[in-house]
Amino acid sequence: MLGLLETGPRHGYDLKRVYDERFGQDRPLAYGQVYSTLSRLLRNGLVEESGVEPGGGPERKRYAITDAGVTDVSEWLVTPESPQTYLQSAMYTKVVLALMSGRDANEVLDAQRTAHLKSMRELTSRKQGGDLTDQLICDHALFHLEADLRWLELTAARLSELGGQFTG
Amino acid sequence: MRSWLNDLAIGVRLAVGGGRTALARFVLSTIGIGLAVAVLLLASSVGPILDARDVRATANQPIYLPVAGVAPTRYMETSTEFRSTRIGVTYLQAFGATSPVPIGIPRLPGTDEMFVSPAMADLLADPLLRERFPQRIAGVIDRAGIKDPLKAQAYLGADDLPAREVGATQTAYGFRQGSHVAYMDAGLLLLLLLGTIAILVPVFIFLVSSTRIAGAERDRRLSALRLAGAGDRQVRRIAAAESLVSAGAGLALGGGLFLLGREVAGGISLMGSSVYSSDIVPVWWLAVLVVLSAPVLAVFAAQFALRRTIIEPLGVVRRSTPVNRRIAWRLAMIAVGVLLLLWRGGEFLDNTWVWSVLVATGVTLLLLGVPALLPWVVERTVRGLRGGSTSWQLAVRRLQLDSGTSSRVVSGVVVVLAGAIALQAMLLSQARIRSFSGSTWDGESTVLSVSAVGQVAPEVEKALAATPSAHAWSRADTVDVQIPGLTHSYTQVVDCSIVAAVYGFHGCVDGHIYAQPGLDITGLEQGKEVAVLSTDSKERAVSRIRWTVPVPVERVSFAARVNQEFPALLITRAAMPDAPRTRDQVGFYALPDPNATDATDRIRAALGPLGWQVSVYERRASFLRDDQETYLTIRTGLLIGSVFTLLLAGVSLLVLAVEHIRERRRPLAVLAAGGVPNGVIARSLLWQIALPIGLGVVVAVGVGVTLAALTAQIVDGPVILDWLTIGVMTGAAAALVLLVSLLTLPFLRSATRLESLRTE
Amino acid sequence: MAERDDDTLLVGSELRKSFGPTPALDGAGLMVRRGEIVAVMGPSGSGKSTLLHCLAGIVAPDSGTVTFDGQDLAAMRDRDRSALRRGAFGFVFQFGQLVPELSCVENVALPMRLGGTRRKQAEAKALEWMARLEVDHLGGKRPGEVSGGQAQRVAIARALVTEPKVVFADEPTGALDSFNGEQVMRLLVDSARETGASVVLVTHEARVAAYSDREVVVRDGRTRQVELVS
């Protein structure tokens, strides 16, 4: 959110709208969340109130980023995310269980691929219609889904080579 | 029709302007075809050239039978030399206003006049020669009267030519264009056939391989076309059009080279023969044949190359390994050739036109057997090879995958080699038949042999004594000693001063008699009296003496042979002071002073005033019989042709080798990128050429020797194989190939630069 | 086999093909409807390329039939098959389908030229298509002088210039990075949809397959039809 403020002073409602546009496709921000975050940032001196915008409706406070805030954002951006490992994802569990129960690895793969491709198609068509933000988000998701499938393919290939190690 | 034109247009478009590599390919095959076409055009002009020469050579056929109302012309043809240029000299004597005039000059020259050929006029600029021929130059001989345009020839007037019986004079009542009867004996005809074929077959092979340059690349291109929707017929049309372009360009280039060569040829003289540029005109139907053959062969070769590749849209990607080369038709070809040469249409056809065709076909088939057999031999040989160094392994594996390209690269050279071996043997055996061993004179220094009419002998002696250029001279009387053992010998009476130079025998003592070992001299013991006579040019005894042998005959081996055919008996002047002599011819030997400049020509000049009555020969070349002369002409022609062919083979080799590297640029670059040193790659490329050339040499020697044996049996001649020469030729061929491979190394370096890895 | 209907354009059934002793196709089948984009997926060596080649009439199957618009490809003469490739089919491969000697615009014009269209006309049309694929500025260059992504766009232009009924694409993004791959796929799919062409898209990448309407999986030379889930 600090990052969004770095582009210019905004008021609370504005912040929520921009965030939703860029990142919140699946999880829109609640107003409460916006304001609680802002007050926490105010307290830490990372943002300041830069004025009140008069207008119809509720009072609109504009918030601007402070120098300390800019430093904080920069630090955050250059700190690499620690790579997430999804060792305990639901899909992994499901596939391993399915295989242990003696199901054909390829069938599991095909079923999963059908499901994956279905959502990938949706993502692809949304990407083609959407703007840059849409594209970035969809690509992100597509690559993850593809990674799942590739893991599945590799697994299926390994299994058919090893021949039922799980079922033992 | 539209679509046909369309396809052709696409083919043309592919052939030209396809970027640098396509341009290189185009230029290479154009040069190849151009050279071949030029040689073929030249070859097809040989007939007219010889015809024109024959016409001129027989331009002055004399009419010997008296013609009513016509005064005869007496003439004498001799020749002399000036600074080793041969000059033809004809003395002409008129007996009246109606005396006939030889073709080429407007009238008979007066006694102090001469007509000269352009080349003679140039020579006469030298005062030394002008001294010998002081006559006024009345005009230039027209080209119709001179066989070789660069020949020096003079027509001199005379008023004292002897009657016919004495000397070489003739009496003519007219000169007319003679009809030339081209007769050649079987041996010479065969030599000519063999030589022509041996020269032309490689040219055709080169022509065909030029059109097949960059086969793999073309396959890829054509399959890409197939993918774009070209039918297989359409692809063939496109490929044909593509090869037609370079054939057309090659034709133009070849035509240009031919015209250029024609102009150049007018100015050069090879071994005493020269031609007029305007005589170098191809026989029209042969020229048409050449002009047609280039594109037809190009298209044919392109289609032939496509026979194994059924060009599919995926082209080379999924082609199964090529089928084994079959041996049957290759051997059949050779077998048919051998049979044709053995049979030759039976006894009846000897020396006929059909005979020539049969023999020519046989020779052609046999020679074509070389390029046909070679790929098979190479393939079979490399199949079992393995192991060895890295470079060897790379080469062998590559050859196992595709030996055709390498075989094709060397086959041109190999055919030349096979032809050369056969030709060499044929030349040797013909030389033996014609008892011909090059020069008959192998004395230590220059010797002038002077032959004079008897009456002027004292003047000759005076002139020789007076000129400081002759540091020794002697009369030489050729006599006939009447004992049985000397019937077939050569006996001369000379002074000791010239014996060392003439006979190559040092230590001559005046008054002694020397005989070559092996000469039967029974009856010539000291004190015996024998008859000695001298005969004139008509073999009539004109003078005879009785002679008592004064000293015992000494046996001596003469280092130089005065007469090629007969052993010699040498009698010094003091041993037979009164040697009989003929009136018509007296011989002298004169030794030019080796320290004086132009001594030979000064002696000739000193004898010049005696005109036709004296002829001077530098004792080097011997008199040649007609068939010997023809043999020499053929040999000269073949030598020239062989040089051309060898050049062509070298160029073709270079072209193909460079192309070979270019085509495999990517794999080579991959090897280099993979850390294989350039040296190893270079050696592997050398192996790839060396292996086929090695096998090719074996095949060539086999075929060449077979051909030599077969041709020898045709003329019942001996099979003479000069293994040393064969070895040298073989080595030269191999060296040529390796040299060319070395020449391609810079290309290899550029190919293995890593940029070559970039695709498309 | 999936059910047939009037929209059916291309059907291959019971296709078998061996290269030497190894069977590449072992009873594969595929049905393509008009305007449909079908992804053919599967591990490498599964025979998916061979399936495409059989469907396009490039490779003759050992047994089985391929029917295009009601015509049996096997029964056609090479000439007609070539004409079909020229007019009704378009091809986009990983690389190598362009003729290196010809310039880009000549490459695009090639199918029309082979069909007998005049040069000017063919090249004008080619340039039009190259403009749609944003590569018209490369017209005079040869394929060797442009980047991989540009070459693929030229290839797509060539595949579509005759407004074919089917475009066969074999790993069209295989040699490209993700970004160029995305663009090439988007252009291919958009252009195909615009002209109503069906696309048979061979790929092993799910992201590429996601551009399709449905996918078919080839494994060990056999196809597994995956039901179209709506």
mmCIF file of C-alpha atoms in Angstrom, chain B residues 238-471:
data_model
loop_
_atom_site.group_PDB
_atom_site.id
_atom_site.type_symbol
_atom_site.label_atom_id
_atom_site.label_comp_id
_atom_site.label_asym_id
_atom_site.label_seq_id
_atom_site.Cartn_x
_atom_site.Cartn_y
_atom_site.Cartn_z
ATOM 1 C CA ILE B 238 11.702 -25.446 -60.212
ATOM 2 C CA ALA B 239 14.907 -27.425 -59.661
ATOM 3 C CA ALA B 240 15.370 -27.662 -63.409
ATOM 4 C CA ALA B 241 14.899 -23.928 -63.848
ATOM 5 C CA GLU B 242 17.343 -23.339 -61.067
ATOM 6 C CA SER B 243 20.041 -25.403 -62.739
ATOM 7 C CA LEU B 244 19.193 -23.858 -66.102
ATOM 8 C CA VAL B 245 20.127 -20.462 -64.811
ATOM 9 C CA SER B 246 23.684 -21.430 -64.003
ATOM 10 C CA ALA B 247 23.837 -23.474 -67.197
ATOM 11 C CA GLY B 248 22.801 -20.389 -69.138
ATOM 12 C CA ALA B 249 25.228 -18.164 -67.318
ATOM 13 C CA GLY B 250 27.917 -20.817 -67.752
ATOM 14 C CA LEU B 251 27.194 -20.945 -71.481
ATOM 15 C CA ALA B 252 27.589 -17.199 -71.738
ATOM 16 C CA LEU B 253 30.797 -17.313 -69.746
ATOM 17 C CA GLY B 254 32.069 -20.275 -71.756
ATOM 18 C CA GLY B 255 31.267 -18.503 -75.003
ATOM 19 C CA GLY B 256 33.097 -15.435 -73.758
ATOM 20 C CA LEU B 257 36.118 -17.455 -72.663
ATOM 21 C CA PHE B 258 36.142 -19.189 -76.019
ATOM 22 C CA LEU B 259 36.090 -15.917 -77.937
ATOM 23 C CA LEU B 260 38.792 -14.540 -75.692
ATOM 24 C CA GLY B 261 40.895 -17.679 -76.068
ATOM 25 C CA ARG B 262 40.401 -17.455 -79.799
ATOM 26 C CA GLU B 263 41.901 -13.996 -79.947
ATOM 27 C CA VAL B 264 44.779 -15.028 -77.724
ATOM 28 C CA ALA B 265 45.390 -18.206 -79.702
ATOM 29 C CA GLY B 266 45.970 -16.182 -82.879
ATOM 30 C CA GLY B 267 49.079 -14.699 -81.362
ATOM 31 C CA ILE B 268 50.786 -17.744 -79.932
ATOM 32 C CA SER B 269 52.757 -20.505 -81.487
ATOM 33 C CA LEU B 270 52.931 -23.897 -79.859
ATOM 34 C CA MET B 271 55.717 -26.225 -80.904
ATOM 35 C CA GLY B 272 55.935 -24.656 -84.317
ATOM 36 C CA SER B 273 52.205 -24.715 -84.956
ATOM 37 C CA SER B 274 50.021 -21.696 -84.953
ATOM 38 C CA VAL B 275 46.529 -20.927 -86.121
ATOM 39 C CA TYR B 276 44.564 -17.984 -87.397
ATOM 40 C CA SER B 277 41.951 -16.737 -84.945
ATOM 41 C CA SER B 278 39.467 -16.811 -87.769
ATOM 42 C CA ASP B 279 40.102 -20.543 -88.236
ATOM 43 C CA ILE B 280 38.919 -21.323 -84.719
ATOM 44 C CA VAL B 281 35.311 -21.783 -85.626
ATOM 45 C CA PRO B 282 33.420 -24.706 -84.142
ATOM 46 C CA VAL B 283 31.703 -27.099 -86.494
ATOM 47 C CA TRP B 284 28.212 -25.664 -86.441
ATOM 48 C CA TRP B 285 26.455 -28.835 -85.404
ATOM 49 C CA LEU B 286 29.019 -29.586 -82.730
ATOM 50 C CA ALA B 287 28.608 -26.050 -81.412
ATOM 51 C CA VAL B 288 24.854 -26.504 -81.338
ATOM 52 C CA LEU B 289 25.415 -29.777 -79.531
ATOM 53 C CA VAL B 290 27.638 -28.097 -76.945
ATOM 54 C CA VAL B 291 25.229 -25.219 -76.476
ATOM 55 C CA LEU B 292 22.397 -27.672 -76.023
ATOM 56 C CA SER B 293 24.329 -30.135 -73.935
ATOM 57 C CA ALA B 294 25.113 -27.684 -71.151
ATOM 58 C CA PRO B 295 21.486 -26.973 -70.210
ATOM 59 C CA VAL B 296 20.320 -30.479 -71.055
ATOM 60 C CA LEU B 297 23.028 -32.039 -68.921
ATOM 61 C CA ALA B 298 22.334 -29.545 -66.180
ATOM 62 C CA VAL B 299 18.654 -30.396 -66.115
ATOM 63 C CA PHE B 300 19.388 -34.075 -66.460
ATOM 64 C CA ALA B 301 21.900 -33.975 -63.623
ATOM 65 C CA ALA B 302 19.485 -32.062 -61.439
ATOM 66 C CA GLN B 303 16.744 -34.584 -62.071
ATOM 67 C CA PHE B 304 19.132 -37.479 -61.618
ATOM 68 C CA ALA B 305 20.196 -36.060 -58.276
ATOM 69 C CA LEU B 306 16.552 -35.964 -57.261
ATOM 70 C CA ARG B 307 15.908 -39.560 -58.162
ATOM 71 C CA ARG B 308 16.698 -40.932 -54.739
ATOM 72 C CA THR B 309 15.143 -38.106 -52.832
ATOM 73 C CA ILE B 310 11.463 -38.201 -53.236
ATOM 74 C CA ILE B 311 11.224 -34.660 -52.122
ATOM 75 C CA GLU B 312 8.657 -34.601 -49.381
ATOM 76 C CA PRO B 313 7.564 -31.539 -47.518
ATOM 77 C CA LEU B 314 9.643 -32.724 -44.620
ATOM 78 C CA GLY B 315 12.452 -33.451 -47.006
ATOM 79 C CA VAL B 316 15.617 -34.619 -45.409
ATOM 80 C CA VAL B 317 14.171 -34.768 -41.923
ATOM 81 C CA ARG B 318 12.769 -38.231 -42.120
ATOM 82 C CA ARG B 319 14.610 -39.901 -44.915
ATOM 83 C CA SER B 320 15.634 -43.425 -44.215
ATOM 84 C CA THR B 321 19.257 -44.351 -44.892
ATOM 85 C CA PRO B 322 20.042 -44.538 -48.598
ATOM 86 C CA VAL B 323 20.012 -47.922 -50.231
ATOM 87 C CA ASN B 324 23.265 -49.687 -50.875
ATOM 88 C CA ARG B 325 24.927 -48.741 -54.088
ATOM 89 C CA ARG B 326 24.515 -51.493 -56.566
ATOM 90 C CA ILE B 327 27.513 -52.928 -58.279
ATOM 91 C CA ALA B 328 25.779 -54.614 -61.204
ATOM 92 C CA TRP B 329 25.274 -51.725 -63.602
ATOM 93 C CA ARG B 330 28.640 -50.267 -62.751
ATOM 94 C CA LEU B 331 30.438 -53.461 -63.699
ATOM 95 C CA ALA B 332 28.134 -53.968 -66.670
ATOM 96 C CA MET B 333 29.196 -50.622 -68.034
ATOM 97 C CA ILE B 334 32.856 -51.563 -67.861
ATOM 98 C CA ALA B 335 32.176 -55.026 -69.246
ATOM 99 C CA VAL B 336 30.314 -53.616 -72.257
ATOM 100 C CA GLY B 337 33.211 -51.245 -72.831
ATOM 101 C CA VAL B 338 35.727 -54.081 -72.725
ATOM 102 C CA LEU B 339 33.637 -56.218 -75.031
ATOM 103 C CA LEU B 340 33.252 -53.409 -77.538
ATOM 104 C CA LEU B 341 36.993 -52.908 -77.597
ATOM 105 C CA LEU B 342 37.591 -56.637 -78.042
ATOM 106 C CA TRP B 343 35.022 -57.047 -80.770
ATOM 107 C CA ARG B 344 35.079 -53.779 -82.716
ATOM 108 C CA GLY B 345 32.567 -55.064 -85.229
ATOM 109 C CA GLY B 346 34.764 -57.840 -86.491
ATOM 110 C CA GLU B 347 37.407 -57.857 -89.223
ATOM 111 C CA PHE B 348 35.386 -56.116 -91.868
ATOM 112 C CA LEU B 349 34.981 -52.878 -90.108
ATOM 113 C CA ASP B 350 38.624 -52.151 -89.433
ATOM 114 C CA ASN B 351 39.338 -48.449 -89.703
ATOM 115 C CA THR B 352 35.881 -47.521 -90.876
ATOM 116 C CA TRP B 353 33.618 -44.941 -89.433
ATOM 117 C CA VAL B 354 31.615 -47.574 -87.589
ATOM 118 C CA TRP B 355 34.818 -48.942 -86.181
ATOM 119 C CA SER B 356 35.708 -45.523 -84.818
ATOM 120 C CA VAL B 357 32.326 -45.161 -83.205
ATOM 121 C CA LEU B 358 32.531 -48.629 -81.649
ATOM 122 C CA VAL B 359 36.006 -48.047 -80.298
ATOM 123 C CA ALA B 360 35.128 -44.580 -79.064
ATOM 124 C CA THR B 361 32.060 -45.925 -77.299
ATOM 125 C CA GLY B 362 34.102 -48.673 -75.720
ATOM 126 C CA VAL B 363 36.725 -46.279 -74.473
ATOM 127 C CA THR B 364 34.098 -43.876 -73.180
ATOM 128 C CA LEU B 365 32.261 -46.614 -71.308
ATOM 129 C CA LEU B 366 35.457 -47.885 -69.786
ATOM 130 C CA LEU B 367 36.494 -44.439 -68.652
ATOM 131 C CA LEU B 368 33.044 -43.630 -67.330
ATOM 132 C CA GLY B 369 33.376 -46.826 -65.370
ATOM 133 C CA VAL B 370 35.801 -44.995 -63.123
ATOM 134 C CA PRO B 371 33.378 -42.445 -61.676
ATOM 135 C CA ALA B 372 30.719 -45.144 -61.661
ATOM 136 C CA LEU B 373 32.822 -47.632 -59.781
ATOM 137 C CA LEU B 374 34.512 -45.280 -57.367
ATOM 138 C CA PRO B 375 31.560 -44.464 -55.063
ATOM 139 C CA TRP B 376 30.843 -48.142 -54.704
ATOM 140 C CA VAL B 377 34.454 -48.996 -53.904
ATOM 141 C CA VAL B 378 34.699 -46.164 -51.406
ATOM 142 C CA GLU B 379 31.454 -47.145 -49.741
ATOM 143 C CA ARG B 380 32.468 -50.793 -49.442
ATOM 144 C CA THR B 381 35.891 -49.933 -48.143
ATOM 145 C CA VAL B 382 34.875 -47.505 -45.445
ATOM 146 C CA ARG B 383 32.092 -49.737 -44.257
ATOM 147 C CA GLY B 384 34.424 -51.995 -42.370
ATOM 148 C CA LEU B 385 36.817 -49.337 -41.118
ATOM 149 C CA ARG B 386 36.955 -48.275 -37.511
ATOM 150 C CA GLY B 387 39.352 -47.146 -34.804
ATOM 151 C CA GLY B 388 42.313 -44.932 -35.390
ATOM 152 C CA SER B 389 42.944 -41.369 -34.368
ATOM 153 C CA THR B 390 40.172 -38.884 -33.782
ATOM 154 C CA SER B 391 40.604 -37.253 -37.148
ATOM 155 C CA TRP B 392 40.610 -40.608 -38.887
ATOM 156 C CA GLN B 393 37.539 -41.666 -36.990
ATOM 157 C CA LEU B 394 35.694 -38.453 -37.855
ATOM 158 C CA ALA B 395 36.589 -38.901 -41.500
ATOM 159 C CA VAL B 396 35.631 -42.566 -41.692
ATOM 160 C CA ARG B 397 32.338 -42.036 -39.917
ATOM 161 C CA ARG B 398 31.523 -39.148 -42.178
ATOM 162 C CA LEU B 399 32.347 -41.234 -45.246
ATOM 163 C CA GLN B 400 30.211 -44.052 -43.956
ATOM 164 C CA LEU B 401 27.329 -41.631 -43.727
ATOM 165 C CA ASP B 402 27.878 -40.020 -47.099
ATOM 166 C CA SER B 403 30.718 -41.106 -49.304
ATOM 167 C CA GLY B 404 29.063 -39.911 -52.499
ATOM 168 C CA THR B 405 30.085 -36.308 -52.161
ATOM 169 C CA SER B 406 33.733 -37.087 -51.545
ATOM 170 C CA SER B 407 33.805 -39.618 -54.348
ATOM 171 C CA ARG B 408 32.323 -37.065 -56.683
ATOM 172 C CA VAL B 409 34.904 -34.530 -55.644
ATOM 173 C CA VAL B 410 37.809 -36.725 -56.693
ATOM 174 C CA SER B 411 36.265 -38.596 -59.608
ATOM 175 C CA GLY B 412 37.159 -35.915 -62.142
ATOM 176 C CA VAL B 413 40.821 -36.127 -61.271
ATOM 177 C CA VAL B 414 40.702 -39.886 -61.182
ATOM 178 C CA VAL B 415 39.256 -40.094 -64.690
ATOM 179 C CA VAL B 416 41.961 -37.808 -65.960
ATOM 180 C CA LEU B 417 44.480 -40.115 -64.352
ATOM 181 C CA ALA B 418 42.996 -43.256 -65.884
ATOM 182 C CA GLY B 419 42.910 -41.596 -69.285
ATOM 183 C CA ALA B 420 46.457 -40.355 -68.892
ATOM 184 C CA ILE B 421 47.757 -43.816 -68.025
ATOM 185 C CA ALA B 422 46.123 -45.355 -71.061
ATOM 186 C CA LEU B 423 47.217 -42.493 -73.255
ATOM 187 C CA GLN B 424 50.754 -42.682 -71.976
ATOM 188 C CA ALA B 425 50.987 -46.366 -72.774
ATOM 189 C CA MET B 426 49.474 -45.760 -76.191
ATOM 190 C CA LEU B 427 51.904 -42.948 -76.942
ATOM 191 C CA LEU B 428 54.833 -45.103 -75.916
ATOM 192 C CA SER B 429 53.746 -48.034 -77.984
ATOM 193 C CA GLN B 430 53.075 -45.813 -80.987
ATOM 194 C CA ALA B 431 56.468 -44.244 -80.514
ATOM 195 C CA ARG B 432 58.014 -47.700 -80.484
ATOM 196 C CA ILE B 433 56.114 -48.706 -83.613
ATOM 197 C CA ARG B 434 57.280 -45.551 -85.334
ATOM 198 C CA SER B 435 60.853 -46.163 -84.106
ATOM 199 C CA PHE B 436 60.813 -42.790 -82.669
ATOM 200 C CA SER B 437 62.881 -41.747 -79.764
ATOM 201 C CA GLY B 438 62.709 -38.023 -79.817
ATOM 202 C CA SER B 439 65.947 -36.473 -80.949
ATOM 203 C CA THR B 440 68.524 -38.337 -82.999
ATOM 204 C CA TRP B 441 71.283 -35.997 -82.181
ATOM 205 C CA ASP B 442 72.912 -36.286 -78.825
ATOM 206 C CA GLY B 443 76.365 -34.964 -79.545
ATOM 207 C CA GLU B 444 78.308 -32.816 -77.152
ATOM 208 C CA SER B 445 78.091 -29.516 -78.954
ATOM 209 C CA THR B 446 76.264 -27.909 -81.806
ATOM 210 C CA VAL B 447 77.232 -29.337 -85.148
ATOM 211 C CA LEU B 448 76.228 -27.843 -88.458
ATOM 212 C CA SER B 449 75.777 -30.277 -91.235
ATOM 213 C CA VAL B 450 76.252 -28.591 -94.573
ATOM 214 C CA SER B 451 75.140 -30.167 -97.780
ATOM 215 C CA ALA B 452 76.201 -28.531 -101.002
ATOM 216 C CA VAL B 453 75.851 -29.142 -104.704
ATOM 217 C CA GLY B 454 79.094 -30.627 -105.980
ATOM 218 C CA GLN B 455 80.075 -27.674 -108.121
ATOM 219 C CA VAL B 456 80.131 -25.236 -105.277
ATOM 220 C CA ALA B 457 82.140 -27.430 -102.925
ATOM 221 C CA PRO B 458 85.279 -25.318 -103.324
ATOM 222 C CA GLU B 459 83.331 -22.184 -102.546
ATOM 223 C CA VAL B 460 81.890 -23.794 -99.450
ATOM 224 C CA GLU B 461 85.342 -24.742 -98.323
ATOM 225 C CA LYS B 462 86.512 -21.204 -98.975
ATOM 226 C CA ALA B 463 83.611 -19.702 -97.048
ATOM 227 C CA LEU B 464 84.039 -22.039 -94.081
ATOM 228 C CA ALA B 465 87.732 -21.356 -93.964
ATOM 229 C CA ALA B 466 87.118 -17.625 -94.080
ATOM 230 C CA THR B 467 84.509 -17.307 -91.369
ATOM 231 C CA PRO B 468 85.935 -16.984 -87.853
ATOM 232 C CA SER B 469 82.670 -18.355 -86.471
ATOM 233 C CA ALA B 470 83.490 -21.875 -87.588
ATOM 234 C CA HIS B 471 86.230 -23.011 -85.285
#
